[in-house]
mmCIF file with all atom_site columns, C-alpha atoms in Angstrom:
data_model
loop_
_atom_site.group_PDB
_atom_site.id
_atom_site.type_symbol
_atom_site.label_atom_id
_atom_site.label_alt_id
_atom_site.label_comp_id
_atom_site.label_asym_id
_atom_site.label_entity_id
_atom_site.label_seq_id
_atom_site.pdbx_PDB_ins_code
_atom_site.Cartn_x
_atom_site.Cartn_y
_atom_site.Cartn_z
_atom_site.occupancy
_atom_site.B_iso_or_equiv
_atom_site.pdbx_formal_charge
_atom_site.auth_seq_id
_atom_site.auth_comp_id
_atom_site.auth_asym_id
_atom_site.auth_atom_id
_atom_site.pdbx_PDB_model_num
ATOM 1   C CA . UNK A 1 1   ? -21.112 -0.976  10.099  1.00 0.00 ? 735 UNK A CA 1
ATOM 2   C CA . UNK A 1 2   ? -23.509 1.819   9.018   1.00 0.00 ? 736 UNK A CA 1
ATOM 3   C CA . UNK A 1 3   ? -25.721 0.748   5.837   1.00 0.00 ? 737 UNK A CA 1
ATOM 4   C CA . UNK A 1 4   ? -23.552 4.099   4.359   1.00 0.00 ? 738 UNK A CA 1
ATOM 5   C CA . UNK A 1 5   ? -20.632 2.575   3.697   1.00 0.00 ? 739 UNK A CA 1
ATOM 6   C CA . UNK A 1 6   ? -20.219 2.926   -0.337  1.00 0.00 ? 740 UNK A CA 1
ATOM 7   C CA . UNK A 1 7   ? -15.985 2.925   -0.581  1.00 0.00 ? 741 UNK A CA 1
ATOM 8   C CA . UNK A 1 8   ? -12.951 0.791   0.370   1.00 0.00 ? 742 UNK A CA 1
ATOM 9   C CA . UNK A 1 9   ? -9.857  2.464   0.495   1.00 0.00 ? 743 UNK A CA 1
ATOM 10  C CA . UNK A 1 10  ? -6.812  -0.280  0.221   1.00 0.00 ? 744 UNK A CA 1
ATOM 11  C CA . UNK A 1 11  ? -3.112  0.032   0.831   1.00 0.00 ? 745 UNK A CA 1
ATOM 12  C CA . UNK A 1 12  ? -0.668  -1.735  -1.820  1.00 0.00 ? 746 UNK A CA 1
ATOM 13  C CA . UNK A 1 13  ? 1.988   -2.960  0.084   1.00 0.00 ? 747 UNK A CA 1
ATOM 14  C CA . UNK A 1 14  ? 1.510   -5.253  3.055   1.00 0.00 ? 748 UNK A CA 1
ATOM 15  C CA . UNK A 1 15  ? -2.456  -5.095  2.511   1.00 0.00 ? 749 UNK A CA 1
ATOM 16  C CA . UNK A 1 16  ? -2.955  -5.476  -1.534  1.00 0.00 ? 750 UNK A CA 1
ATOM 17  C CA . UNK A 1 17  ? 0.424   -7.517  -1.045  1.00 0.00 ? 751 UNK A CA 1
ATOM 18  C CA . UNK A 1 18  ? 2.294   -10.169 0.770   1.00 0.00 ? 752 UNK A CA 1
ATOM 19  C CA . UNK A 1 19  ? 3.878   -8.703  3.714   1.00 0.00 ? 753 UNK A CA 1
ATOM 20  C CA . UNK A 1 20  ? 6.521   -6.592  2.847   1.00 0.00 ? 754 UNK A CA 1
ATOM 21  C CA . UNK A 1 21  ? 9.349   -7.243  5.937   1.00 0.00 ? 755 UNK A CA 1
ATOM 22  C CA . UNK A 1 22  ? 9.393   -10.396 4.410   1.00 0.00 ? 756 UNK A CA 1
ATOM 23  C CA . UNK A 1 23  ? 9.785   -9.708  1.111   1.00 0.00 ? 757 UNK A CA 1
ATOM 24  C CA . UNK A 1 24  ? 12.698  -7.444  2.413   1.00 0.00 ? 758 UNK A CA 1
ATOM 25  C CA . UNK A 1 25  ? 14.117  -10.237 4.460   1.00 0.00 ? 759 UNK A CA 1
ATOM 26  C CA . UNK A 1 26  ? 13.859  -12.539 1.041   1.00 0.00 ? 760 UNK A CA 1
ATOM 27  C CA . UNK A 1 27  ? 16.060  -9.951  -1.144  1.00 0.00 ? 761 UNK A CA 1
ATOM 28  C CA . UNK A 1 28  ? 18.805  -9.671  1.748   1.00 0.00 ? 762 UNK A CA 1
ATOM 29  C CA . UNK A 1 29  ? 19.467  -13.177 1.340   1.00 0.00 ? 763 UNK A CA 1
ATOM 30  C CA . UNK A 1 30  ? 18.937  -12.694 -3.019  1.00 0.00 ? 764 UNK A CA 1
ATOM 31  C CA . UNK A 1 31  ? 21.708  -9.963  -2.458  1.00 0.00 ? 765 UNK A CA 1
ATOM 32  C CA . UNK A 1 32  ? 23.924  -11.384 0.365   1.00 0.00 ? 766 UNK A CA 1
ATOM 33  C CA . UNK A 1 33  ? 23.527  -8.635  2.836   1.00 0.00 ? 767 UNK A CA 1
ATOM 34  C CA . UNK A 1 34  ? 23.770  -9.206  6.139   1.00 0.00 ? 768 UNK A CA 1
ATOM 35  C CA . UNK A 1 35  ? 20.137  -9.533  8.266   1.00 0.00 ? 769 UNK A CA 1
ATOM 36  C CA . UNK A 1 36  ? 18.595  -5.827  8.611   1.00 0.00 ? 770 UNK A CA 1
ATOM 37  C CA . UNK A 1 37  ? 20.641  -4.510  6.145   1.00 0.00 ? 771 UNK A CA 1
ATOM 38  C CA . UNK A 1 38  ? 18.072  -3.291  3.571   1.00 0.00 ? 772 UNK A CA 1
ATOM 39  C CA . UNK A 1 39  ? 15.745  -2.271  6.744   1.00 0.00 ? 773 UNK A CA 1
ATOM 40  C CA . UNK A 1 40  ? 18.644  -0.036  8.169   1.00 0.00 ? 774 UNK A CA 1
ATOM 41  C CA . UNK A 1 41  ? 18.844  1.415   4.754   1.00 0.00 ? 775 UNK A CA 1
ATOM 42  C CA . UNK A 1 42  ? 15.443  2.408   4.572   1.00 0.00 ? 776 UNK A CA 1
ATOM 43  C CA . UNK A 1 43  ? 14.339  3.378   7.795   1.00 0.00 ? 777 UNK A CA 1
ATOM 44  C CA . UNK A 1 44  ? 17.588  4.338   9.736   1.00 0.00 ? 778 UNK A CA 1
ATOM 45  C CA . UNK A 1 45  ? 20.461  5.398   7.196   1.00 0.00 ? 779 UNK A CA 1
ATOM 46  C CA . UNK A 1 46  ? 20.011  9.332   7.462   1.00 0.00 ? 780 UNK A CA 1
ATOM 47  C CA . UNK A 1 47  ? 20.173  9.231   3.151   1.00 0.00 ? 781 UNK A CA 1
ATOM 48  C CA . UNK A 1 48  ? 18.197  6.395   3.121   1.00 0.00 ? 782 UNK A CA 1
ATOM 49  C CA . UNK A 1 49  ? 15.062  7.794   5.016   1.00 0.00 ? 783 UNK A CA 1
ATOM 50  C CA . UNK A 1 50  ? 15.313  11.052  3.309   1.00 0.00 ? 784 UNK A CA 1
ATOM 51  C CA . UNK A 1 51  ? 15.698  9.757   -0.362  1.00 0.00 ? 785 UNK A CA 1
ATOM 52  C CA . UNK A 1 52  ? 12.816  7.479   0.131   1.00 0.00 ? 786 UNK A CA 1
ATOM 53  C CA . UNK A 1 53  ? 10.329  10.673  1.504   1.00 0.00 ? 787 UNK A CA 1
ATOM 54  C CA . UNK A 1 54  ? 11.410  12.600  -1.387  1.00 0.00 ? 788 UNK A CA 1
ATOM 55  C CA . UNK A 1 55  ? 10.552  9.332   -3.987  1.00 0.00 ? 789 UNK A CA 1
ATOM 56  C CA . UNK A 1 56  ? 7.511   9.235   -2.060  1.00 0.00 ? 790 UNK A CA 1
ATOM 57  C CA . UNK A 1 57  ? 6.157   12.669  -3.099  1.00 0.00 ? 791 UNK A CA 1
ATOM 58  C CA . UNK A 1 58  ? 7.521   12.785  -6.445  1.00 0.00 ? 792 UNK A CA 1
ATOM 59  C CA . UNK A 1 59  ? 10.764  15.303  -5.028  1.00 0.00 ? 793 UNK A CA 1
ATOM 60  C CA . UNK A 1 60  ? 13.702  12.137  -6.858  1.00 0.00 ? 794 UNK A CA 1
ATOM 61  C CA . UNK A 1 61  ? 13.070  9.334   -9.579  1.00 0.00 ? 795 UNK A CA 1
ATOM 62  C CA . UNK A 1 62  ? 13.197  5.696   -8.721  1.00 0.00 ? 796 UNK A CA 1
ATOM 63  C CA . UNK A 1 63  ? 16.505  5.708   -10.551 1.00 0.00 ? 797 UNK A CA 1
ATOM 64  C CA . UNK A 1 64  ? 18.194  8.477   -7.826  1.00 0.00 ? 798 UNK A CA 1
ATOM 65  C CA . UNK A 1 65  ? 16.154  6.236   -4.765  1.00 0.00 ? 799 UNK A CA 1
ATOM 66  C CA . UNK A 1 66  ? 18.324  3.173   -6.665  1.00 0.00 ? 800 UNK A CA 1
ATOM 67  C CA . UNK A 1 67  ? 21.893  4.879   -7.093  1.00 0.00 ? 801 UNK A CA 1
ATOM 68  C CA . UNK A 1 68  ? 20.900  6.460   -3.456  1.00 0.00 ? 802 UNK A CA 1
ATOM 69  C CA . UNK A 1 69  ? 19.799  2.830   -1.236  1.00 0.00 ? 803 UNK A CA 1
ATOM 70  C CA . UNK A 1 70  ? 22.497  0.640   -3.586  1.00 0.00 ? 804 UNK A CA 1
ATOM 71  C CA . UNK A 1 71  ? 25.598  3.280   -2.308  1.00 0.00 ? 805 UNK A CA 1
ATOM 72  C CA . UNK A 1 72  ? 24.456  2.378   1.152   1.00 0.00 ? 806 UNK A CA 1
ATOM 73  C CA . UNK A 1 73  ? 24.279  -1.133  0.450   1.00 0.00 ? 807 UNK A CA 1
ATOM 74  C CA . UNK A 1 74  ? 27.265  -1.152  -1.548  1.00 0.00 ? 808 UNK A CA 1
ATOM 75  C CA . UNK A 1 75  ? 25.485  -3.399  -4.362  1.00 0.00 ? 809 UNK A CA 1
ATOM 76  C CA . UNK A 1 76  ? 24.528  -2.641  -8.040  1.00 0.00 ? 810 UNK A CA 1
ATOM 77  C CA . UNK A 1 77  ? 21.501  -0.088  -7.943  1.00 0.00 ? 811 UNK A CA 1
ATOM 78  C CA . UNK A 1 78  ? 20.789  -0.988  -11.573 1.00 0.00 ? 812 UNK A CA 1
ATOM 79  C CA . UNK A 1 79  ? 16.981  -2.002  -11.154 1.00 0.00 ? 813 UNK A CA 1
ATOM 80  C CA . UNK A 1 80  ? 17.186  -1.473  -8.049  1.00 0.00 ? 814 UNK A CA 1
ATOM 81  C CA . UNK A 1 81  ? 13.819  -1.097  -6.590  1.00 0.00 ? 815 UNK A CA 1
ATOM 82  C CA . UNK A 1 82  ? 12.723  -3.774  -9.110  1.00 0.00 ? 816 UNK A CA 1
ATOM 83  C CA . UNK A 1 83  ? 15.162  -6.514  -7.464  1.00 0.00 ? 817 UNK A CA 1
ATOM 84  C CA . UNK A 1 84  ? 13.851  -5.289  -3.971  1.00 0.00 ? 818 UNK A CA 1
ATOM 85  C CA . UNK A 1 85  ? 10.181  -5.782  -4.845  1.00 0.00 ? 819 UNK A CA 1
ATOM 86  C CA . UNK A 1 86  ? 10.785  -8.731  -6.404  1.00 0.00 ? 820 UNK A CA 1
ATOM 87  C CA . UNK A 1 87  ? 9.219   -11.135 -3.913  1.00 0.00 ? 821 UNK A CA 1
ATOM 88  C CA . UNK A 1 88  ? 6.260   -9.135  -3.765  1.00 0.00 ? 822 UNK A CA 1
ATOM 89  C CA . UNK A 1 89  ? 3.119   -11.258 -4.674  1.00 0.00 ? 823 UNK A CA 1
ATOM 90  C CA . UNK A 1 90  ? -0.837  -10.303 -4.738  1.00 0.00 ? 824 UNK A CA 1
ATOM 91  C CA . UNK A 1 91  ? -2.646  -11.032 -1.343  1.00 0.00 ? 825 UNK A CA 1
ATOM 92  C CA . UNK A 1 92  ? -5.180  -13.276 -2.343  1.00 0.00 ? 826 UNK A CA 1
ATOM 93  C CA . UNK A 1 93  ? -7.627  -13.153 0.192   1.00 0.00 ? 827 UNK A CA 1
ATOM 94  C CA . UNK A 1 94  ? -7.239  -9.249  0.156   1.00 0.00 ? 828 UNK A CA 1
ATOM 95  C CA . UNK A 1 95  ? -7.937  -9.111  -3.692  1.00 0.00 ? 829 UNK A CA 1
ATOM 96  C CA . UNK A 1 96  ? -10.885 -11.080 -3.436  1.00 0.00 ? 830 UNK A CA 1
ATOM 97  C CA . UNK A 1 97  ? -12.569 -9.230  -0.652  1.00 0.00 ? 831 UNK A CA 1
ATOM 98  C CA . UNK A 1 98  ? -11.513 -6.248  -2.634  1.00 0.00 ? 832 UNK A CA 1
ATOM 99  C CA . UNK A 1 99  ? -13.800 -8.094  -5.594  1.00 0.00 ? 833 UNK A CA 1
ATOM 100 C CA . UNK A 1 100 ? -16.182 -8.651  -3.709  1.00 0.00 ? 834 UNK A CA 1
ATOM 101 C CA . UNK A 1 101 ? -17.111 -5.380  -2.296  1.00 0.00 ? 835 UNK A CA 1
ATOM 102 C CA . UNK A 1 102 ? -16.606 -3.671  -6.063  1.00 0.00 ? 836 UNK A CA 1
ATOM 103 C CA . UNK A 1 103 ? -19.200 -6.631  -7.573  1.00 0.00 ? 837 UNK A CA 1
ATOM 104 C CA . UNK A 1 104 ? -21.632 -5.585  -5.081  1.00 0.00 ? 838 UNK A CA 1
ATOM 105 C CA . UNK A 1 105 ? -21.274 -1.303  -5.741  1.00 0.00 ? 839 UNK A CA 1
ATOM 106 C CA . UNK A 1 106 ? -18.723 -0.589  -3.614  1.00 0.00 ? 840 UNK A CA 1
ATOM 107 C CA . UNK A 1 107 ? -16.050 1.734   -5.149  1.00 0.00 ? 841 UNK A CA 1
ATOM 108 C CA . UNK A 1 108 ? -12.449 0.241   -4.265  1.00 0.00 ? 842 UNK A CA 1
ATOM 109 C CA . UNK A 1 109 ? -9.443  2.573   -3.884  1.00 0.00 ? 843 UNK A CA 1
ATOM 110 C CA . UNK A 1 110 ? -6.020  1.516   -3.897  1.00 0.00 ? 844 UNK A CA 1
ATOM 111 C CA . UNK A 1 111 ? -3.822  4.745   -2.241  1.00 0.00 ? 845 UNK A CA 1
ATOM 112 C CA . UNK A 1 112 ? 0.125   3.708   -1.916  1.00 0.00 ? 846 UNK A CA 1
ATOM 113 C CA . UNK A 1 113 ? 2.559   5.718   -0.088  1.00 0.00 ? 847 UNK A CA 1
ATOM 114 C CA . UNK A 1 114 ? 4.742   5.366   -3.396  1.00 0.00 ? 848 UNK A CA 1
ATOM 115 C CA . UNK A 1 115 ? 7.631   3.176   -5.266  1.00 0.00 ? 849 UNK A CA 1
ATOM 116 C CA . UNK A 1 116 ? 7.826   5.188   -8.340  1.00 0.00 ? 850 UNK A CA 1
ATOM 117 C CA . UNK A 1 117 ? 6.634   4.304   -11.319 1.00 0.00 ? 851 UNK A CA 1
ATOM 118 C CA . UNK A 1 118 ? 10.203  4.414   -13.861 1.00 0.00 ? 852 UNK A CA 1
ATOM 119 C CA . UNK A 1 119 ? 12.031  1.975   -14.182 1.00 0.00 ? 853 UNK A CA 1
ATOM 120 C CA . UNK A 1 120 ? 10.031  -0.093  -12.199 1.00 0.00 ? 854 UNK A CA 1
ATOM 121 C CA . UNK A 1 121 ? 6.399   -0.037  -12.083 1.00 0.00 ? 855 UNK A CA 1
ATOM 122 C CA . UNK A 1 122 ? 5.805   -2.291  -9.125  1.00 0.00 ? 856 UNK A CA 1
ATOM 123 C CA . UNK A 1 123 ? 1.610   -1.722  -9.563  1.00 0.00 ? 857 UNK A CA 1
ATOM 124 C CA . UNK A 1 124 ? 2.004   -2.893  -13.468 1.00 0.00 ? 858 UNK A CA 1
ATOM 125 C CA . UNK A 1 125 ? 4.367   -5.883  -12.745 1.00 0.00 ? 859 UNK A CA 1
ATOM 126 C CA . UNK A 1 126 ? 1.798   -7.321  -9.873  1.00 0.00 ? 860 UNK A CA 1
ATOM 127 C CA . UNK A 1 127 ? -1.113  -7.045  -12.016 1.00 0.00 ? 861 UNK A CA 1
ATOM 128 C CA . UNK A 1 128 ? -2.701  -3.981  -9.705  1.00 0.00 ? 862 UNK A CA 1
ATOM 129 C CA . UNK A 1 129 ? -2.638  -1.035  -12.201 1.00 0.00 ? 863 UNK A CA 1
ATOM 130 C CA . UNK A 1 130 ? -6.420  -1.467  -13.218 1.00 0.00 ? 864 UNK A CA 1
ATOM 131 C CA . UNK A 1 131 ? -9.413  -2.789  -11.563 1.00 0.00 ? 865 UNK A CA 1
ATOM 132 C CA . UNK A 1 132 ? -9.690  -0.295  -9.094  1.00 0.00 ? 866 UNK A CA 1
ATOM 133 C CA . UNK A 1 133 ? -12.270 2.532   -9.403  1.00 0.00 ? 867 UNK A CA 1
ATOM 134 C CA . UNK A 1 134 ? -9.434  5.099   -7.629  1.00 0.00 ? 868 UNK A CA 1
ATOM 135 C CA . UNK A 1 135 ? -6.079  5.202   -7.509  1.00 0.00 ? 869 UNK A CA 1
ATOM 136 C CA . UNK A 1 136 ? -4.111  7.580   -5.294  1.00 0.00 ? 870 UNK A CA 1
ATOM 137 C CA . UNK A 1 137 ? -0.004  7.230   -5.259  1.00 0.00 ? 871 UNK A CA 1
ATOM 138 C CA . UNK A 1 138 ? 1.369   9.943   -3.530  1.00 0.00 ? 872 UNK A CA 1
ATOM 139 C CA . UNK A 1 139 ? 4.312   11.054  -5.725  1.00 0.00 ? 873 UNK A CA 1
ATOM 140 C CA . UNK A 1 140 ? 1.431   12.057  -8.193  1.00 0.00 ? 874 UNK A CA 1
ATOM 141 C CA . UNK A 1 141 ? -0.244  14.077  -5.458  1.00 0.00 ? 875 UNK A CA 1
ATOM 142 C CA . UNK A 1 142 ? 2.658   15.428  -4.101  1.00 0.00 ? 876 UNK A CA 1
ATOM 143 C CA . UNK A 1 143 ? 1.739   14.422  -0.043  1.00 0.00 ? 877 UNK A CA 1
ATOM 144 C CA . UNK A 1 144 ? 2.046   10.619  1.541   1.00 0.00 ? 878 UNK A CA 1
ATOM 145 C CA . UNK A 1 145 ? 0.372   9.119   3.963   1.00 0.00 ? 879 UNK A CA 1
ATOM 146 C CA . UNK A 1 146 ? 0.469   9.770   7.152   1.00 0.00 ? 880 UNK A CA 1
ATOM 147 C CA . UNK A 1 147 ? -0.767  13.616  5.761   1.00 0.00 ? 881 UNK A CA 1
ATOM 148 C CA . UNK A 1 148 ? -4.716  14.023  6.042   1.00 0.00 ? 882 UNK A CA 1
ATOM 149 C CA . UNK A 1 149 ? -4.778  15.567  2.854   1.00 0.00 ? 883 UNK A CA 1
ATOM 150 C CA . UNK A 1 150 ? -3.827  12.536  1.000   1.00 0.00 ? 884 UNK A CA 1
ATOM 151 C CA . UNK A 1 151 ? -6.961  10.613  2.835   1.00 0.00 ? 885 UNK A CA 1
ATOM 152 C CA . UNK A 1 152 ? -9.256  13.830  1.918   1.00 0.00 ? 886 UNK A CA 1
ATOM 153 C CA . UNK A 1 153 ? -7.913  13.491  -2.232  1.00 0.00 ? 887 UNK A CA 1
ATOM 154 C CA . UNK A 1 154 ? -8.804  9.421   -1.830  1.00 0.00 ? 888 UNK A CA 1
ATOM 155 C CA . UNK A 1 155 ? -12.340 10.762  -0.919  1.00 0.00 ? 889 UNK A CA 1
ATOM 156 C CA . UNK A 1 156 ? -12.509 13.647  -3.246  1.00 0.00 ? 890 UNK A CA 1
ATOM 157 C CA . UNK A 1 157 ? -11.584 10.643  -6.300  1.00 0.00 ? 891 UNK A CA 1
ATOM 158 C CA . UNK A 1 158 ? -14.356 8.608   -4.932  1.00 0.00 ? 892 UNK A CA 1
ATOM 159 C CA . UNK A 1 159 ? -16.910 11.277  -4.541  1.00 0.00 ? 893 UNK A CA 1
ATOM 160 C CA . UNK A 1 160 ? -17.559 10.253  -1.068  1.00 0.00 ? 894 UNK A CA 1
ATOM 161 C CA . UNK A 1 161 ? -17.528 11.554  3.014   1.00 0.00 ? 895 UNK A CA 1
ATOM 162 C CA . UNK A 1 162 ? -15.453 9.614   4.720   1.00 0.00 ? 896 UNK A CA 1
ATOM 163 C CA . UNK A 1 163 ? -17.946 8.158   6.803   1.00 0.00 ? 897 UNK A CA 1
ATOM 164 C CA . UNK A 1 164 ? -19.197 6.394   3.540   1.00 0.00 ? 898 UNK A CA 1
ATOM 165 C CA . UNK A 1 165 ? -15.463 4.452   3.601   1.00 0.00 ? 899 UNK A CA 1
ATOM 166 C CA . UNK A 1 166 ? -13.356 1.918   5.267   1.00 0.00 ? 900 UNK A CA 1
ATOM 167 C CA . UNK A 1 167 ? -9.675  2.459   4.935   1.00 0.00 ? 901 UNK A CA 1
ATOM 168 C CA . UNK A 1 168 ? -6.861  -0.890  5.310   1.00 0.00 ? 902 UNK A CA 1
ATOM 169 C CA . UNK A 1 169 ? -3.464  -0.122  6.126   1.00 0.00 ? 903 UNK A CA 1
ATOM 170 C CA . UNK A 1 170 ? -0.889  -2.340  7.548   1.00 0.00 ? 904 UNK A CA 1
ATOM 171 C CA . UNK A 1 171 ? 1.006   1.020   9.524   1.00 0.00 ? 905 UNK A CA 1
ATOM 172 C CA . UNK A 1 172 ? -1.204  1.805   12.305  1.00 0.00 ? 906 UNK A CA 1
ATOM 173 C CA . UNK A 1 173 ? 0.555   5.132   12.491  1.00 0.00 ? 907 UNK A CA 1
ATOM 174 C CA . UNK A 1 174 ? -1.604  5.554   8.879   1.00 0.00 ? 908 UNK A CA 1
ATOM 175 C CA . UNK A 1 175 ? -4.862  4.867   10.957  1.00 0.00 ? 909 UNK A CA 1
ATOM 176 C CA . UNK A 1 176 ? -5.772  8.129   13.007  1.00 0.00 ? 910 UNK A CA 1
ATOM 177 C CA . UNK A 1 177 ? -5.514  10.859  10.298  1.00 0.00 ? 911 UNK A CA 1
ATOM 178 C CA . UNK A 1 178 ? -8.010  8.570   8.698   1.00 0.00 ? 912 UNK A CA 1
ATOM 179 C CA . UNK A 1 179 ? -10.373 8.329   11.557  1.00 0.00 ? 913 UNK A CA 1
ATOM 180 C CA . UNK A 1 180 ? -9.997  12.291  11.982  1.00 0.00 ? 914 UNK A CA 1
ATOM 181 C CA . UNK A 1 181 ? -11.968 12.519  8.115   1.00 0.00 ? 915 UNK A CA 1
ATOM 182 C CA . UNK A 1 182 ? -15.305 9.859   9.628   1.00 0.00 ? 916 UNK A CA 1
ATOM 183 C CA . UNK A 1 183 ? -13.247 7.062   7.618   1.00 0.00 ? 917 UNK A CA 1
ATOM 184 C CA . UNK A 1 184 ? -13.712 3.391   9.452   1.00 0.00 ? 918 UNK A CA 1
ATOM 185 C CA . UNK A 1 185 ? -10.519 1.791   9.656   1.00 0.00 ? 919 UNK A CA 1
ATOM 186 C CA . UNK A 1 186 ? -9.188  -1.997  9.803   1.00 0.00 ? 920 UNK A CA 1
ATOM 187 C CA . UNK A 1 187 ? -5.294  -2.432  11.007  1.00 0.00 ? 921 UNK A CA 1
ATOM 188 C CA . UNK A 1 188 ? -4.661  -4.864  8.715   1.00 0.00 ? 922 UNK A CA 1
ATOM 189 C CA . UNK A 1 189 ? -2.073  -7.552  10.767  1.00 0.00 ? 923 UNK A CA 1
ATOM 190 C CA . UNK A 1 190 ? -3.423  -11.205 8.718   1.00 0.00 ? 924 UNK A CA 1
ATOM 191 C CA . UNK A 1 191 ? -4.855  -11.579 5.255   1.00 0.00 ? 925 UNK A CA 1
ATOM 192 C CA . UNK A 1 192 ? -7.723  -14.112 6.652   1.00 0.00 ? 926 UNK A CA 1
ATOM 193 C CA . UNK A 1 193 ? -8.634  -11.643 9.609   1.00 0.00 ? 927 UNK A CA 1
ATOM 194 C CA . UNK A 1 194 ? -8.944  -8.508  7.199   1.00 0.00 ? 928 UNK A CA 1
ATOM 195 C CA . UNK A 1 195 ? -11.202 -10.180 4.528   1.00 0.00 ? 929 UNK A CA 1
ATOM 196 C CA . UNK A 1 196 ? -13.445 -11.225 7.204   1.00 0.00 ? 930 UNK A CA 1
ATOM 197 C CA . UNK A 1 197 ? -13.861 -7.776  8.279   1.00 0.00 ? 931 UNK A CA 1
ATOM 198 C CA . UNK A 1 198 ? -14.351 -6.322  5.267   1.00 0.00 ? 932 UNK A CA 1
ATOM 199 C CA . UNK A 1 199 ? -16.907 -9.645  4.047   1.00 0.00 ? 933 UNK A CA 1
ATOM 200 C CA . UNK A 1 200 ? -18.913 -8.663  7.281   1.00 0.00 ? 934 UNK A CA 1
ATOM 201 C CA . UNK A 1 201 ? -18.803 -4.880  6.788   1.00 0.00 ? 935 UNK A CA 1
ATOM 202 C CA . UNK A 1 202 ? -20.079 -6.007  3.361   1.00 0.00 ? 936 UNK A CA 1
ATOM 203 C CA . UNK A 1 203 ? -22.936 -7.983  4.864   1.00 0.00 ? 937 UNK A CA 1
ATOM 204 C CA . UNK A 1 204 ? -23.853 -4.857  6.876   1.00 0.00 ? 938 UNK A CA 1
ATOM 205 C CA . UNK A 1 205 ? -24.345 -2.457  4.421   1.00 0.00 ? 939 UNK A CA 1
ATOM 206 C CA . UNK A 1 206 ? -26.180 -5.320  2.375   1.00 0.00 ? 940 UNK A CA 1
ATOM 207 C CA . UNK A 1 207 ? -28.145 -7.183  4.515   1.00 0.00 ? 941 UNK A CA 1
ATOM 208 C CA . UNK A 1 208 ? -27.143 -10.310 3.489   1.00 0.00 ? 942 UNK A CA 1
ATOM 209 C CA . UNK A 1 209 ? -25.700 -13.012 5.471   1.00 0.00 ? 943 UNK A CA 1
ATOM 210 C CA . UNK A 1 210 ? -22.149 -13.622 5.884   1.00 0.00 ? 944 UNK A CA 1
ATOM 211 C CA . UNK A 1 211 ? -20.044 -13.421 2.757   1.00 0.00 ? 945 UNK A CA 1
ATOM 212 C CA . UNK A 1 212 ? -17.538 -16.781 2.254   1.00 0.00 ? 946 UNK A CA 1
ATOM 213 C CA . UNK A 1 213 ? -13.895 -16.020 2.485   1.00 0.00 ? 947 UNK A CA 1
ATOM 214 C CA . UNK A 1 214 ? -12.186 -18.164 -0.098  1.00 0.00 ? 948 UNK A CA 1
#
């Protein structure tokens, strides 16, 4: 890793988070929907996809995404996203990488693809609505990720060149637009794997030896 590398550009969920399939799988069974269910919803079911792009650039509320997803699950949307993202815990290892880097003069972005904010504010509710020198959610930018331009506002908010970064997502389709700004990136598959990285990207720019994972 070049000695240039000054920010670290973190996904929430899946990266900053537990994995999020099973989190998913965990509120099927909360719900007592039948295996896939919620997945078809979100990624298949015509409404479902579309509602979910349009939350994710700020085009519906997290209360239309909820009335929207719990007609096609034909469950209560009340709190919807709330009860979905309810399994949803901080990635340890991830965090404290994330720590890490920022205690040494890194600057740490988290940039989310995002949930909404009202009712729900999953960010708030997993402690991961401070500590973080950038955030970027894409409803309040008005583009998601896979869009360059959402990767080139991340840099803009840190004051950097993306050569200067390292970006973690847990999409790989998220990775290239990335690479296309200079920005190093990590597809993010294990926790333990991820923080290594990042401890020996660390090291690099540093000069120290290897940083502990805990």
């Amino acid at each position: 890793m070049p000695l240039s590398y000054h920010g670290l550009i973190l996904d929430f969920g899946g990266v900053l988070t537990t994995r999020m399939r099973l989190n998913g799988e965990a509120f099927e069974r909360s719900e007592g929907l039948p295996p896939g269910a919620y997945f078809h919803a979100l990624n298949e079911h015509p409404d479902g996809v579309a509602i979910y792009a349009d939350l994710e650039v700020g085009r519906a509320t997290q209360t239309e995404w909820n009335q929207v997803i719990g007609g096609i699950l034909g469950i209560d949307p009340t709190n919807l996203m709330g009860r979905a993202l309810a399994n949803l815990r901080p990635e340890a290892a991830i965090v404290e990488a994330a720590d890490r880097a920022r205690a040494a003069g890194v600057k740490v972005a988290m940039l989310s693809n995002s949930f909404g904010l009202e009712p729900y504010n999953p960010y708030a509710a997993l402690g991961m609505h401070e500590g973080f020198d950038v955030v970027v959610l894409s409803e309040q930018v008005g583009v998601r990720k896979p869009s360059t331009a959402i990767y080139q506002h991340a840099l803009d908010e840190l004051g950097l060149a993306g050569p200067e970064c390292v970006f973690v997502d847990d999409h790989a389709q998220n990775l290239p637009p990335a690479e296309a700004l200079g920005i190093r990136t990590v597809h993010h598959t294990d926790a333990g794997s991820t923080a290594t990285q990042l401890d020996a990207f660390l090291s690099a720019r540093t000069g120290e030896g290897p940083l502990a994972v805990r």
